[in-house]
């Protein structure tokens, strides 16, 4: 089977506080840059999957994102070919 590259991006839902993002936002002005309006921190996961075609690879990645890579209570994810 061919190998397909897939990217899964996982982010906290907008209504969930992001203390890591807030810490980065607070640190940016100390580096001499303008303060950002907001910073959100997430995860970027690259997968190389054996699948018959791109659609199957995306479906497999979506399943992995739902059951392993994200917490659906507090996180959203997107899946794309990469």
Short mmCIF file of C-alpha atoms in Angstrom, two decimals:
data_model
loop_
_atom_site.label_atom_id
_atom_site.label_comp_id
_atom_site.label_asym_id
_atom_site.label_seq_id
_atom_site.Cartn_x
_atom_site.Cartn_y
_atom_site.Cartn_z
CA UNK A 1 0.00 0.00 0.00
CA UNK A 2 1.20 3.54 -0.63
CA UNK A 3 2.14 5.80 2.26
CA UNK A 4 0.09 8.99 2.68
CA UNK A 5 1.16 11.99 4.75
CA UNK A 6 -1.60 13.36 6.98
CA UNK A 7 -1.55 16.27 9.44
CA UNK A 8 -3.73 16.51 12.54
CA UNK A 9 -3.91 19.85 14.35
CA UNK A 10 -5.39 19.77 17.86
CA UNK A 11 -6.44 22.96 19.65
CA UNK A 12 -8.29 23.73 22.84
CA UNK A 13 -11.89 24.77 22.24
CA UNK A 14 -12.31 28.57 22.26
CA UNK A 15 -14.21 28.53 25.56
CA UNK A 16 -11.43 26.61 27.36
CA UNK A 17 -8.78 28.71 29.11
CA UNK A 18 -5.26 28.24 27.73
CA UNK A 19 -2.73 28.93 30.51
CA UNK A 20 0.22 28.01 28.29
CA UNK A 21 -0.96 30.44 25.62
CA UNK A 22 -1.49 33.13 28.27
CA UNK A 23 2.04 32.62 29.58
CA UNK A 24 3.45 33.05 26.07
CA UNK A 25 1.29 36.13 25.49
CA UNK A 26 2.58 37.66 28.73
CA UNK A 27 6.20 36.89 27.80
CA UNK A 28 6.12 38.41 24.30
CA UNK A 29 6.25 42.07 25.46
CA UNK A 30 9.29 41.29 27.63
CA UNK A 31 11.13 40.43 24.40
CA UNK A 32 10.46 43.86 22.97
CA UNK A 33 7.62 42.87 20.65
CA UNK A 34 4.12 44.31 20.68
CA UNK A 35 1.72 42.49 22.97
CA UNK A 36 -0.49 40.05 21.04
CA UNK A 37 -4.27 40.17 21.33
CA UNK A 38 -4.30 36.44 22.09
CA UNK A 39 -2.14 33.33 21.91
CA UNK A 40 -3.45 29.76 21.75
CA UNK A 41 -1.13 26.74 21.98
CA UNK A 42 -1.98 23.39 20.37
CA UNK A 43 -0.43 20.26 18.91
CA UNK A 44 0.60 19.55 15.32
CA UNK A 45 0.82 15.80 14.58
CA UNK A 46 2.25 14.45 11.32
CA UNK A 47 1.33 10.89 10.40
CA UNK A 48 2.62 8.64 7.62
CA UNK A 49 -0.15 6.09 7.06
CA UNK A 50 -0.38 3.01 4.83
CA UNK A 51 -3.70 3.34 3.04
CA UNK A 52 -5.17 2.46 -0.35
CA UNK A 53 -5.83 6.13 -1.14
CA UNK A 54 -5.85 9.60 0.40
CA UNK A 55 -9.49 9.36 1.50
CA UNK A 56 -8.75 6.19 3.46
CA UNK A 57 -5.71 7.81 5.07
CA UNK A 58 -7.80 10.82 6.09
CA UNK A 59 -10.49 8.56 7.52
CA UNK A 60 -7.87 6.62 9.49
CA UNK A 61 -6.35 9.86 10.82
CA UNK A 62 -9.78 11.16 11.79
CA UNK A 63 -10.43 8.00 13.79
CA UNK A 64 -7.03 8.31 15.50
CA UNK A 65 -7.72 11.96 16.32
CA UNK A 66 -11.10 11.08 17.83
CA UNK A 67 -9.90 8.22 20.04
CA UNK A 68 -6.25 8.97 20.78
CA UNK A 69 -4.88 12.35 19.71
CA UNK A 70 -7.53 14.66 21.17
CA UNK A 71 -9.82 15.01 24.15
CA UNK A 72 -13.21 15.77 22.55
CA UNK A 73 -14.51 17.37 25.75
CA UNK A 74 -12.01 20.25 25.63
CA UNK A 75 -10.32 20.07 22.19
CA UNK A 76 -11.16 20.39 18.51
CA UNK A 77 -9.07 18.91 15.72
CA UNK A 78 -8.63 19.26 11.98
CA UNK A 79 -7.28 16.64 9.61
CA UNK A 80 -5.71 17.36 6.22
CA UNK A 81 -3.43 15.77 3.69
CA UNK A 82 0.08 16.91 4.27
#
